[in-house]
mmCIF file of C-alpha atoms in Angstrom:
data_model
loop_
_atom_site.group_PDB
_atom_site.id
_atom_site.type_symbol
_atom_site.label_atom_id
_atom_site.label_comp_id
_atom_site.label_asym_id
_atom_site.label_seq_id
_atom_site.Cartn_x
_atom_site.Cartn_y
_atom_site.Cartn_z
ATOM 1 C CA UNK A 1 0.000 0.000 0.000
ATOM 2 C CA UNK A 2 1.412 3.739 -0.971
ATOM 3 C CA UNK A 3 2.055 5.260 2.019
ATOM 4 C CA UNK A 4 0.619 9.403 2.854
ATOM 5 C CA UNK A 5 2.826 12.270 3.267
ATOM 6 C CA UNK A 6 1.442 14.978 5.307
ATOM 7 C CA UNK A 7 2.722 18.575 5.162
ATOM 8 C CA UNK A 8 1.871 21.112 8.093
ATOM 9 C CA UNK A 9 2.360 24.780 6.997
ATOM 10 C CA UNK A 10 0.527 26.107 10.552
ATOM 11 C CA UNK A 11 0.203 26.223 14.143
ATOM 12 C CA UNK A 12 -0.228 22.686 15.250
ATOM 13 C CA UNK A 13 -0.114 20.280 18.270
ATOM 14 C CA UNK A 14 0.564 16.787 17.117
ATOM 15 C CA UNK A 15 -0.349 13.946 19.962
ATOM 16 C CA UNK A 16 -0.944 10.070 19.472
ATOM 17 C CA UNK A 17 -4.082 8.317 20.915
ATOM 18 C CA UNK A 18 -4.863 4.629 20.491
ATOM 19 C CA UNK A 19 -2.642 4.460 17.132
ATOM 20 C CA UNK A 20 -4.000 7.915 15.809
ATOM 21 C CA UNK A 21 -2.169 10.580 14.978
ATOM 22 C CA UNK A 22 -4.326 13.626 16.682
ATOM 23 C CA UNK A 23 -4.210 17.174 15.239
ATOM 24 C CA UNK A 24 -5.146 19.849 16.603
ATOM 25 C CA UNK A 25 -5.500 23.387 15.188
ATOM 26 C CA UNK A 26 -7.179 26.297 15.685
ATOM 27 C CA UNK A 27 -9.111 26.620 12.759
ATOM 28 C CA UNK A 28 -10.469 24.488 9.709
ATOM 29 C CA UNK A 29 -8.671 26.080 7.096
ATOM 30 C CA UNK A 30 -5.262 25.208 8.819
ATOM 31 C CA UNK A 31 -6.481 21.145 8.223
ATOM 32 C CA UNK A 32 -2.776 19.538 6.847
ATOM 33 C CA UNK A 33 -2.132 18.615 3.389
ATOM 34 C CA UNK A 34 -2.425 15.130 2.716
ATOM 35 C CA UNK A 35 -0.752 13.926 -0.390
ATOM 36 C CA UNK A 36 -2.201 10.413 -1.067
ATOM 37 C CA UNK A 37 -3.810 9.227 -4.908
ATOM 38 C CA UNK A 38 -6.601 8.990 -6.022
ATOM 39 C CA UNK A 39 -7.815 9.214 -2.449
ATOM 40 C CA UNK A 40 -9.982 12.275 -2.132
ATOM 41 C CA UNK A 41 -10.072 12.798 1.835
ATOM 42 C CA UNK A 42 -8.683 10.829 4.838
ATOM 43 C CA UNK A 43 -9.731 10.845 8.898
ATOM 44 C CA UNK A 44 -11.919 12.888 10.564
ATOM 45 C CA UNK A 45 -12.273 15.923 11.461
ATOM 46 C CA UNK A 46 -14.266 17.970 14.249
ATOM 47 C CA UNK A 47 -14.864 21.759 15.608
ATOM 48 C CA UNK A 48 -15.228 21.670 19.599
ATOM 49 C CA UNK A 49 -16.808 24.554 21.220
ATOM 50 C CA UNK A 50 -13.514 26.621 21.800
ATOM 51 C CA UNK A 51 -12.852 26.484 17.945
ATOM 52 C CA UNK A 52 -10.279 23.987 18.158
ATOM 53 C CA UNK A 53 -10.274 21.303 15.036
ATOM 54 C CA UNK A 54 -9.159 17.668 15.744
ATOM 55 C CA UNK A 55 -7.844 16.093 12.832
ATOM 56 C CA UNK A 56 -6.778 12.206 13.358
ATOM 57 C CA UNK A 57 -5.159 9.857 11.049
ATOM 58 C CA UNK A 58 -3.735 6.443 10.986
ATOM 59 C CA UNK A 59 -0.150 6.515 11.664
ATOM 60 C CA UNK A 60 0.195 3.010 9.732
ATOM 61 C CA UNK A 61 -0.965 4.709 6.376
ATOM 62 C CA UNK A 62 1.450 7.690 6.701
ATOM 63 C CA UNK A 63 5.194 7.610 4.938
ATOM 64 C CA UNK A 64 6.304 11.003 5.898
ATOM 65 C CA UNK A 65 5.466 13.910 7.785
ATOM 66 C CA UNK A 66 6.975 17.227 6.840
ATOM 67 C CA UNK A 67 6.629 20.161 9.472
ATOM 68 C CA UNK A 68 6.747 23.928 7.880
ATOM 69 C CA UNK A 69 5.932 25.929 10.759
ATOM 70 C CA UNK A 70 8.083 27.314 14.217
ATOM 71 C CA UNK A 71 4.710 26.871 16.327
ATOM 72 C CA UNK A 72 4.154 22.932 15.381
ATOM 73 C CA UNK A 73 4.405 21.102 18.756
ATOM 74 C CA UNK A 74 5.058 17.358 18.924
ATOM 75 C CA UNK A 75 4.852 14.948 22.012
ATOM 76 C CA UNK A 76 7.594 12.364 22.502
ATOM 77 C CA UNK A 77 4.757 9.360 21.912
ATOM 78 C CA UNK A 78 4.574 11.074 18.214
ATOM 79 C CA UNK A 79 8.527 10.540 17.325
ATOM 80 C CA UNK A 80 8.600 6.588 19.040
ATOM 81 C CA UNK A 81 5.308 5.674 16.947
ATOM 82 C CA UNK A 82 7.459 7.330 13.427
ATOM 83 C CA UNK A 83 10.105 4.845 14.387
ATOM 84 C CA UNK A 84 7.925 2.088 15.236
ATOM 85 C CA UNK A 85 6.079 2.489 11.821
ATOM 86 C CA UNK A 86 9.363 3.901 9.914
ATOM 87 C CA UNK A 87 7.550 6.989 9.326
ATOM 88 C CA UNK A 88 10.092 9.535 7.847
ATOM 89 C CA UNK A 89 10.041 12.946 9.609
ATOM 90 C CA UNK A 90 11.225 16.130 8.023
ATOM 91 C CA UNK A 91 11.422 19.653 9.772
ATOM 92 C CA UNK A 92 12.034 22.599 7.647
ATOM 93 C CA UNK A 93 14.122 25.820 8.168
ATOM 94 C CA UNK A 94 13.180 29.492 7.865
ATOM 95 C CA UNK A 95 13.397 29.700 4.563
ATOM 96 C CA UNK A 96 10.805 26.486 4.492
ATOM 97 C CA UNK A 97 13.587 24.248 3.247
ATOM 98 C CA UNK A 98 13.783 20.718 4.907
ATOM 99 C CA UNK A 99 16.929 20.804 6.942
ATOM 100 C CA UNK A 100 16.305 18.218 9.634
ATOM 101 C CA UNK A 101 15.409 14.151 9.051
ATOM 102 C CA UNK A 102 14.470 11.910 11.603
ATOM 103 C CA UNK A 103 14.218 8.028 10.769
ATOM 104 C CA UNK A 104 14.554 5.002 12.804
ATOM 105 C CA UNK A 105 17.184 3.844 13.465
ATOM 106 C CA UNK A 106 16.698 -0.191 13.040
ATOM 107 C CA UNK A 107 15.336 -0.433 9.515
ATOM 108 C CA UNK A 108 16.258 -4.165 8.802
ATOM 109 C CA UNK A 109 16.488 -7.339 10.727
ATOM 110 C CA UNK A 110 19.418 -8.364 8.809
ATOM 111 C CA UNK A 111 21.172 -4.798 9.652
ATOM 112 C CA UNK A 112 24.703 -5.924 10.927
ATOM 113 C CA UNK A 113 25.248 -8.144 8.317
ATOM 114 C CA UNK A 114 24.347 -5.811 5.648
ATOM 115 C CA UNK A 115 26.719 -3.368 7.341
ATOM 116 C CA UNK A 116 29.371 -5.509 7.648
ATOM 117 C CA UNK A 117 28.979 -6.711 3.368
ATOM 118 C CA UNK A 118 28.755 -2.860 2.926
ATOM 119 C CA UNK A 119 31.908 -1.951 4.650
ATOM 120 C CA UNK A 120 33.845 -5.241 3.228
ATOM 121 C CA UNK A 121 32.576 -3.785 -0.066
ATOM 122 C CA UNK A 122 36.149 -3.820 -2.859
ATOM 123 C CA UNK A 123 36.866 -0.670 -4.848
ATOM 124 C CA UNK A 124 36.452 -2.347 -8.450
ATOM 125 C CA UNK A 125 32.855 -3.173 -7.532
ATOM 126 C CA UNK A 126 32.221 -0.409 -6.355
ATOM 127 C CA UNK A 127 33.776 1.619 -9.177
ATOM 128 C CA UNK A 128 31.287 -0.321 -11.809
ATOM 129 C CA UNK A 129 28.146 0.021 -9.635
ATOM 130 C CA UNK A 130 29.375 4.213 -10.056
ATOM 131 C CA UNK A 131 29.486 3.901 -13.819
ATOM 132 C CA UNK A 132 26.813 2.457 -13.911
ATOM 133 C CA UNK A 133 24.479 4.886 -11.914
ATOM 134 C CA UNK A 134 26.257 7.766 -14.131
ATOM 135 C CA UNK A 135 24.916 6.359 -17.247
ATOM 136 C CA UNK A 136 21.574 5.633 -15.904
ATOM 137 C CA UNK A 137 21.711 9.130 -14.869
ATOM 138 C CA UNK A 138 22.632 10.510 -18.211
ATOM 139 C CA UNK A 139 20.038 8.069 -20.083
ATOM 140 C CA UNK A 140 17.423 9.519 -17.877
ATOM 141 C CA UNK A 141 18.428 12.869 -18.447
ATOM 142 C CA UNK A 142 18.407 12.489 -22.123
ATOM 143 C CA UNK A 143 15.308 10.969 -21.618
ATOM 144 C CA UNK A 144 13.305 14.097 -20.087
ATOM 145 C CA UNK A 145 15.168 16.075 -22.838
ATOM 146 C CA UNK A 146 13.927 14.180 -25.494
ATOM 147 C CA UNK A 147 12.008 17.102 -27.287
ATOM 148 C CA UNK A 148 15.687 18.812 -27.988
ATOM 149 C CA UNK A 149 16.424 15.900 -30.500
ATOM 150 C CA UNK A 150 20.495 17.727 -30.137
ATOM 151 C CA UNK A 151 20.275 17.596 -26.767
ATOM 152 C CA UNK A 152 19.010 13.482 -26.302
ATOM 153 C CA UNK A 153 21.720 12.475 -29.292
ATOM 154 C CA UNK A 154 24.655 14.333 -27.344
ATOM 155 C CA UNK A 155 23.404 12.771 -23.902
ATOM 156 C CA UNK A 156 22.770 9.303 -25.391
ATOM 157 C CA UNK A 157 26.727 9.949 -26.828
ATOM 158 C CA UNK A 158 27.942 10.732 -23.669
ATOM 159 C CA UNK A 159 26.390 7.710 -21.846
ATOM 160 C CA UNK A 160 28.066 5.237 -23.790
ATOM 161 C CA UNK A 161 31.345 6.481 -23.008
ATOM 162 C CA UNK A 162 31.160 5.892 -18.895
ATOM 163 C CA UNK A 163 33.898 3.894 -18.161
ATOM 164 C CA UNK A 164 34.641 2.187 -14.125
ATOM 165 C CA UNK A 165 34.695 4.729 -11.437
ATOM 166 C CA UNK A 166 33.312 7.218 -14.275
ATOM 167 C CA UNK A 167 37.194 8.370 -14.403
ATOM 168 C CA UNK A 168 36.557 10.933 -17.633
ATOM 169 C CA UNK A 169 33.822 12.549 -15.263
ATOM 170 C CA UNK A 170 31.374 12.311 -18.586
ATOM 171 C CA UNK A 171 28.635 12.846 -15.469
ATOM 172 C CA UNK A 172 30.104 16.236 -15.098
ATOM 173 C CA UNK A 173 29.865 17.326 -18.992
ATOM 174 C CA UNK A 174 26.630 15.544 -19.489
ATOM 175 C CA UNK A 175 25.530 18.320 -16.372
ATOM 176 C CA UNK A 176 27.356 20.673 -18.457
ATOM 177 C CA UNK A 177 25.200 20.282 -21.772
ATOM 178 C CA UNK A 178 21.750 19.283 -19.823
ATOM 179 C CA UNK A 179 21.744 22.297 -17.505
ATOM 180 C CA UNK A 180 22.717 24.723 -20.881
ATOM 181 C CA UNK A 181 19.543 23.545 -22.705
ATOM 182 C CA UNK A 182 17.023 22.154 -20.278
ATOM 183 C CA UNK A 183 15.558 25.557 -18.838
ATOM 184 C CA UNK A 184 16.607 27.857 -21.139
ATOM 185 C CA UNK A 185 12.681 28.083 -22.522
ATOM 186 C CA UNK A 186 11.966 29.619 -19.081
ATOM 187 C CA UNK A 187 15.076 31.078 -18.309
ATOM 188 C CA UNK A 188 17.728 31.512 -21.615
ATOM 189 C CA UNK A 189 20.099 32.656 -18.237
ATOM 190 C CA UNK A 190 19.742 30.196 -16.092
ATOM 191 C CA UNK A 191 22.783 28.998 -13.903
ATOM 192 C CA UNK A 192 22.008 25.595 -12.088
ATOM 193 C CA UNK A 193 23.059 26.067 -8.332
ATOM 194 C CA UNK A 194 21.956 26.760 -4.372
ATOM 195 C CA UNK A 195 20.492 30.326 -5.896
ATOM 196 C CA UNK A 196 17.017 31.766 -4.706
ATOM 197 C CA UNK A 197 15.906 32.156 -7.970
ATOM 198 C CA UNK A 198 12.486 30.538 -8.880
ATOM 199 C CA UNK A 199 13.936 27.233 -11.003
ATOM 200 C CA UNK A 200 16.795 26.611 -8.608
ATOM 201 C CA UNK A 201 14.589 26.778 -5.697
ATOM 202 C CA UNK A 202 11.924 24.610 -7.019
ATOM 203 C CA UNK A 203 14.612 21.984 -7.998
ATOM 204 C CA UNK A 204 16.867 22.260 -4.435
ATOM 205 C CA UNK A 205 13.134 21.665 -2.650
ATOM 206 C CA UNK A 206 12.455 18.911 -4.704
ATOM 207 C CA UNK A 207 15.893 17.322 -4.317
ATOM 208 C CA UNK A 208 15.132 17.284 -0.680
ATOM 209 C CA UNK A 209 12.409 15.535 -0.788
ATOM 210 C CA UNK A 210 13.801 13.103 -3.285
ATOM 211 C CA UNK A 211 17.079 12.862 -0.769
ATOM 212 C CA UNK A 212 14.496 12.015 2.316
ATOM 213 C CA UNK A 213 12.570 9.620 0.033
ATOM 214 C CA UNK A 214 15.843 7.629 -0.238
ATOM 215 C CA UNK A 215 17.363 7.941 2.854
ATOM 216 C CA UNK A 216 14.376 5.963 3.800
ATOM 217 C CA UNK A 217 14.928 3.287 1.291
ATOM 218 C CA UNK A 218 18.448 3.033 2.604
ATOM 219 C CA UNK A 219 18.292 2.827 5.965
ATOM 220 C CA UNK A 220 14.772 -0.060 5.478
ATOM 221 C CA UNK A 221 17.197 -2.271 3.423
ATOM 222 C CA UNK A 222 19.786 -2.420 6.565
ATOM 223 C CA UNK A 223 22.254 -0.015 4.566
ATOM 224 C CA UNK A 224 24.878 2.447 6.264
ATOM 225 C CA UNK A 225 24.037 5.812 4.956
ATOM 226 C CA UNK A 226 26.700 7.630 4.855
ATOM 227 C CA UNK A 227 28.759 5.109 3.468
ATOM 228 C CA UNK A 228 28.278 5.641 -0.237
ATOM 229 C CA UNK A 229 30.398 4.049 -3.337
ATOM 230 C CA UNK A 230 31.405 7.198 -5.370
ATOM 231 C CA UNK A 231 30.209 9.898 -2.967
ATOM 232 C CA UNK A 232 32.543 10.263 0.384
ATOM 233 C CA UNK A 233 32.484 13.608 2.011
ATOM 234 C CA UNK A 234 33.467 13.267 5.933
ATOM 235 C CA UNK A 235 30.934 15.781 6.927
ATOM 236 C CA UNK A 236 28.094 14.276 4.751
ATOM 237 C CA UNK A 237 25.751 11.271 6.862
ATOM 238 C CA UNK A 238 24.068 10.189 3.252
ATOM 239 C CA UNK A 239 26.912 9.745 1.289
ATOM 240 C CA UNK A 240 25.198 6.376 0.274
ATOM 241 C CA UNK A 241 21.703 8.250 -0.536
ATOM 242 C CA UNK A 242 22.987 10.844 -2.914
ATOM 243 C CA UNK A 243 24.958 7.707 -4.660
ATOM 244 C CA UNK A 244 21.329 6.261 -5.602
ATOM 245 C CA UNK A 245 19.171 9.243 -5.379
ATOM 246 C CA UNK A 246 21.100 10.395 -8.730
ATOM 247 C CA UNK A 247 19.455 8.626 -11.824
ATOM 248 C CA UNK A 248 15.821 9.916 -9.848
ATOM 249 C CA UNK A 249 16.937 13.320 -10.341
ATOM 250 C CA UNK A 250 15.529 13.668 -13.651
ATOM 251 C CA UNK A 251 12.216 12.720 -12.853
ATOM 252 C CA UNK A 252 12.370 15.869 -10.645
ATOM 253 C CA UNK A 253 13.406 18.127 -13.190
ATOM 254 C CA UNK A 254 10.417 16.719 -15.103
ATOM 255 C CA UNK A 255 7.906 17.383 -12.616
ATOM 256 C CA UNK A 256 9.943 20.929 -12.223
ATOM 257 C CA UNK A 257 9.661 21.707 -15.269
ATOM 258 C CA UNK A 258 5.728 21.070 -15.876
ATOM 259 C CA UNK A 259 4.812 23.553 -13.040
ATOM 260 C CA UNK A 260 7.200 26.041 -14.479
ATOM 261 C CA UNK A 261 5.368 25.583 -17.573
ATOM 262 C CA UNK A 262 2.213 25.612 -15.871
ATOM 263 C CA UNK A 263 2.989 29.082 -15.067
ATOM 264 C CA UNK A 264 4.304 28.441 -10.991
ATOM 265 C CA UNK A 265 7.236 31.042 -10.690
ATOM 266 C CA UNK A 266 7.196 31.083 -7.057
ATOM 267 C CA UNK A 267 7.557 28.230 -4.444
ATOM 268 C CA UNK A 268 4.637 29.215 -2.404
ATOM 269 C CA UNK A 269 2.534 26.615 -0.503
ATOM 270 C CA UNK A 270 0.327 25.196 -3.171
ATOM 271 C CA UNK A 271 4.240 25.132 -5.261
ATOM 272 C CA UNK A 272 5.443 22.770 -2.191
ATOM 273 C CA UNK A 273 2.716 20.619 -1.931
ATOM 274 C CA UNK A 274 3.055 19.820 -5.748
ATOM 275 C CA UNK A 275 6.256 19.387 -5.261
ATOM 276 C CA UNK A 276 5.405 16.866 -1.973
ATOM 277 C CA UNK A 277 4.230 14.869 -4.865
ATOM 278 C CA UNK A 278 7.557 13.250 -5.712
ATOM 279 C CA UNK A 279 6.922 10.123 -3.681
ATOM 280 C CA UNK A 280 3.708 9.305 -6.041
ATOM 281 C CA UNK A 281 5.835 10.106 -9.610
ATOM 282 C CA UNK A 282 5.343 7.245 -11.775
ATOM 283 C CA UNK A 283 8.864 5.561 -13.103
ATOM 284 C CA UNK A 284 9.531 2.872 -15.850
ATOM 285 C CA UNK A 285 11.012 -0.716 -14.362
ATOM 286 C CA UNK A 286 10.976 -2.375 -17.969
ATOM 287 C CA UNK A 287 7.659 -1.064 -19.145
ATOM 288 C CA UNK A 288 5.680 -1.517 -15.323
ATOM 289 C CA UNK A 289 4.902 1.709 -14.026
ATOM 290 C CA UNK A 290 6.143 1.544 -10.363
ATOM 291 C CA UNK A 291 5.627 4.755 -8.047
ATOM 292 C CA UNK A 292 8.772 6.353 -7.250
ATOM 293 C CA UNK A 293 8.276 5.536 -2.696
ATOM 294 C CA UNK A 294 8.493 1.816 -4.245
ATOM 295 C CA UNK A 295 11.466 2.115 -6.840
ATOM 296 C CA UNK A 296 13.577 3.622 -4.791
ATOM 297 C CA UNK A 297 13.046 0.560 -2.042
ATOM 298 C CA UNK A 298 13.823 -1.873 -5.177
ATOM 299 C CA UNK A 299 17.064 0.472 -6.209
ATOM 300 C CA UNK A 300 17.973 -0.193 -2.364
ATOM 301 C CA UNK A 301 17.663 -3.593 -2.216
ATOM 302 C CA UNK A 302 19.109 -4.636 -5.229
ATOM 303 C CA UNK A 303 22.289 -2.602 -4.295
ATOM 304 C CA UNK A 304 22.087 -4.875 -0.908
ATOM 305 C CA UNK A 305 21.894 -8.055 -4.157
ATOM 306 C CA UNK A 306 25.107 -6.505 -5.535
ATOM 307 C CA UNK A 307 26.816 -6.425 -2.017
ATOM 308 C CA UNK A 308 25.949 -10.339 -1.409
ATOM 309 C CA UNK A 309 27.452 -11.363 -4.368
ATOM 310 C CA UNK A 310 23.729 -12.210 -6.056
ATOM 311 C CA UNK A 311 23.873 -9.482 -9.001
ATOM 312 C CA UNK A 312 26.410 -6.994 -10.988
ATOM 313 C CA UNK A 313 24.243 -4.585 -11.424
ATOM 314 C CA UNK A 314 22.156 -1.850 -9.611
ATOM 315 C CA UNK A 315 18.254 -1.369 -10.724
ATOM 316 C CA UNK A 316 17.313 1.784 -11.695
ATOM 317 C CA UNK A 317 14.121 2.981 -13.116
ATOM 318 C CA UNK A 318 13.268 5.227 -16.113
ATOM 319 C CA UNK A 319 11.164 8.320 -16.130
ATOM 320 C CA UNK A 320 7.635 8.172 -17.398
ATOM 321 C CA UNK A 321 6.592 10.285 -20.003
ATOM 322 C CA UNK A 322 2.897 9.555 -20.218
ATOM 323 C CA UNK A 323 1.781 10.431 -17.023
#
C-alpha cells in the first residue's frame, strides 16, 4: 500500500491516541495537506466549542510527515510511533527548506550483516556500480530532454562512453550540456546552483524531498548511509543516498519543469505541496509503471543483491513520459 505524506504549513499540536495521529488546530482552514492518490479525503475531522479542530489519522498509512511551521508542537509518543512504523520525519528551516530528518534507526532485521557486506565492499565493484548509476543518470536525463532531438543524441553519446569509477567525469559534462539547454525556454540565463531564484529553488526543494525519500529506502534495506560508493564527504551522513538518489533526479526536473510551464514562478505553498508529490511520480522498471516511494526501495535492495554477491548490477528505473 502507498504510504501518505502529510505537510503542516501552521500552528499545530501533534499527539498520538490509540494508534491515531491527533491534530489539533485552531481553525479548519489550517487542516494539513495530505498527499495520497486517487484518495480524495482521509480521517476525521471535528470543531469543539472553543474552535479547536481535531484532525486524526492512521499513523500506519502515513510515509512522511513534513513540518513547515516554528509553532508545530510534537509529544515524545509522536517521534517513538514514526520509528515504530518507519515513518520519515522532516522539519524545515526558515526559509521552508527541509533541513532536519528523523528516521529510525533499526530499519532491517538483517542490519549488521548488511553493514558488515557494505563496509567489506572492494573498490572495483564499487567503481562499476558508479558507472553504472552515471549512465543511468545521463540516459534519464536524455530521456526528459527528449524534445531537444540535439540535446538526447549528445546525452545518449555521452552515456556510452562511462567507463569504471566514471574516471573521464562524462557525469560532469553531461551536467554541463543538460543544464545549458534544459531551462533555457523559461530562463535563456539560467545557472544551475543553491540560488534563490524561482527554477533553482523549485529543484533544491524537490531534491530534498527526493534525498528524504531515499534515505528511507536506505536505511529499510539495513544499509549504512553515509557510506556511499562514489560519494565520500566526511561531513556528509548520506553519502550512500545521494549515490542512488542520482538517476531519480531527472524525474524531478520533469515534474519541475511542468509547473514552471504551468505558469508556478514562485515556491509558495500550493508550489510545495506539488512538489510533496515526488513520492507518487510514476517511473519505468521495464515497461511496469512503479511509483517512485516503491522504486527507490527496489534500487535499495538490489544494491544490498550486488553487495551479497547475487547481481552486478544496480536497478534503476526510467522516467515516465505519459503520465
Amino acid at each position: 500500500m502507498l504510504k501518505r505524506v502529510v505537510y503542516f504549513s501552521s500552528p499545530a499540536y501533534l499527539s498520538v491516541k490509540l494508534g491515531q495521529l491527533v491534530v489539533e488546530l485552531k481553525h479548519p482552514s489550517d487542516l494539513p495537506k495530505i498527499q495520497m492518490p486517487k484518495a480524495i479525503r482521509y480521517g476525521k475531522s471535528e470543531v469543539a466549542e472553543e474552535k479547536i479542530v481535531e484532525y486524526q489519522l492512521n499513523m500506519e498509512d502515513l510515509g512522511m510527515i513534513v513540518l513547515d511551521h516554528a509553532q508545530i508542537t510534537l509529544t515524545q509518543s509522536i517521534l517513538k510511533k514514526c520509528a515504530e512504523y518507519n515513518i520519515l520525519l522532516l522539519s524545515c528551516d526558515d526559509k521552508h527548506n527541509p533541513s532536519l530528518m528523523g528516521m529510525s534507526m533499526e530499519g532491517h532485521t538483517l542490519q549488521s550483516k548488511r553493514h558488515r557486506s557494505q563496509i567489506l565492499a572492494n573498490v572495483p565493484m564499487k567503481k562499476q556500480l558508479w558507472a553504472s548509476t552515471v549512465q543511468n543518470k545521463i540516459v534519464n536525463q536524455a530521456i526528459i530532454g527528449s524534445n531537444d532531438r540535439v540535446l538526447y543524441d549528445r546525452l545518449i553519446f555521452l552515456s556510452k562512453s562511462v567507463r569504471s569509477g566514471d574516471s573521464s567525469n562524462v557525469e560532469g559534462q553531461a551536467a554541463a550540456i543538460y543544464w545549458d539547454r534544459i531551462f533555457t525556454h523559461i530562463d535563456k540565463h539560467f545557472v544551475r546552483g543553491r540560488y534563490d531564484d524561482a527554477i533553482n529553488s523549485f529543484l533544491n526543494y524537490g531534491y530534498a524531498i527526493l534525498r528524504a525519500t531515499m534515505a528511507k529506502a536506505v536505511v529499510a534495506s539495513g544499509l549504512i548511509p553515509s557510506l556511499g560508493i562514489h560519494h565520500h564527504n566526511q561531513y556528509n551522513a548520506f553519502c550512500l543516498v545521494d549515490d542512488l538518489m542520482e538517476p531519480y533526479r531527472p524525474m524531478v526536473d520533469r515534474l519541475v519543469l511542468d509547473l514552471l510551464d504551468q505558469g508556478s514562478m514562485e515556491l509558495d505553498t500550493e508550489a510545495k505541496r506539488q512538489l510533496l508529490n515526488i513520492p507518487y511520480i510514476d517511473t519505468d522498471f521495464d515497461d511496469i509503471k512503479s511509483p517512485l516511494m516503491v522504486a527507490v526501495h527496489r534500487t535499495a535492495q538490489s544494491f544490498v543483491n550486488c553487495l551479497e554477491k547475487k547481481s552486478k548490477k544496480i536497478l534503476y528505473p526510467k522516467p515516465c513520459l505519459n503520465d
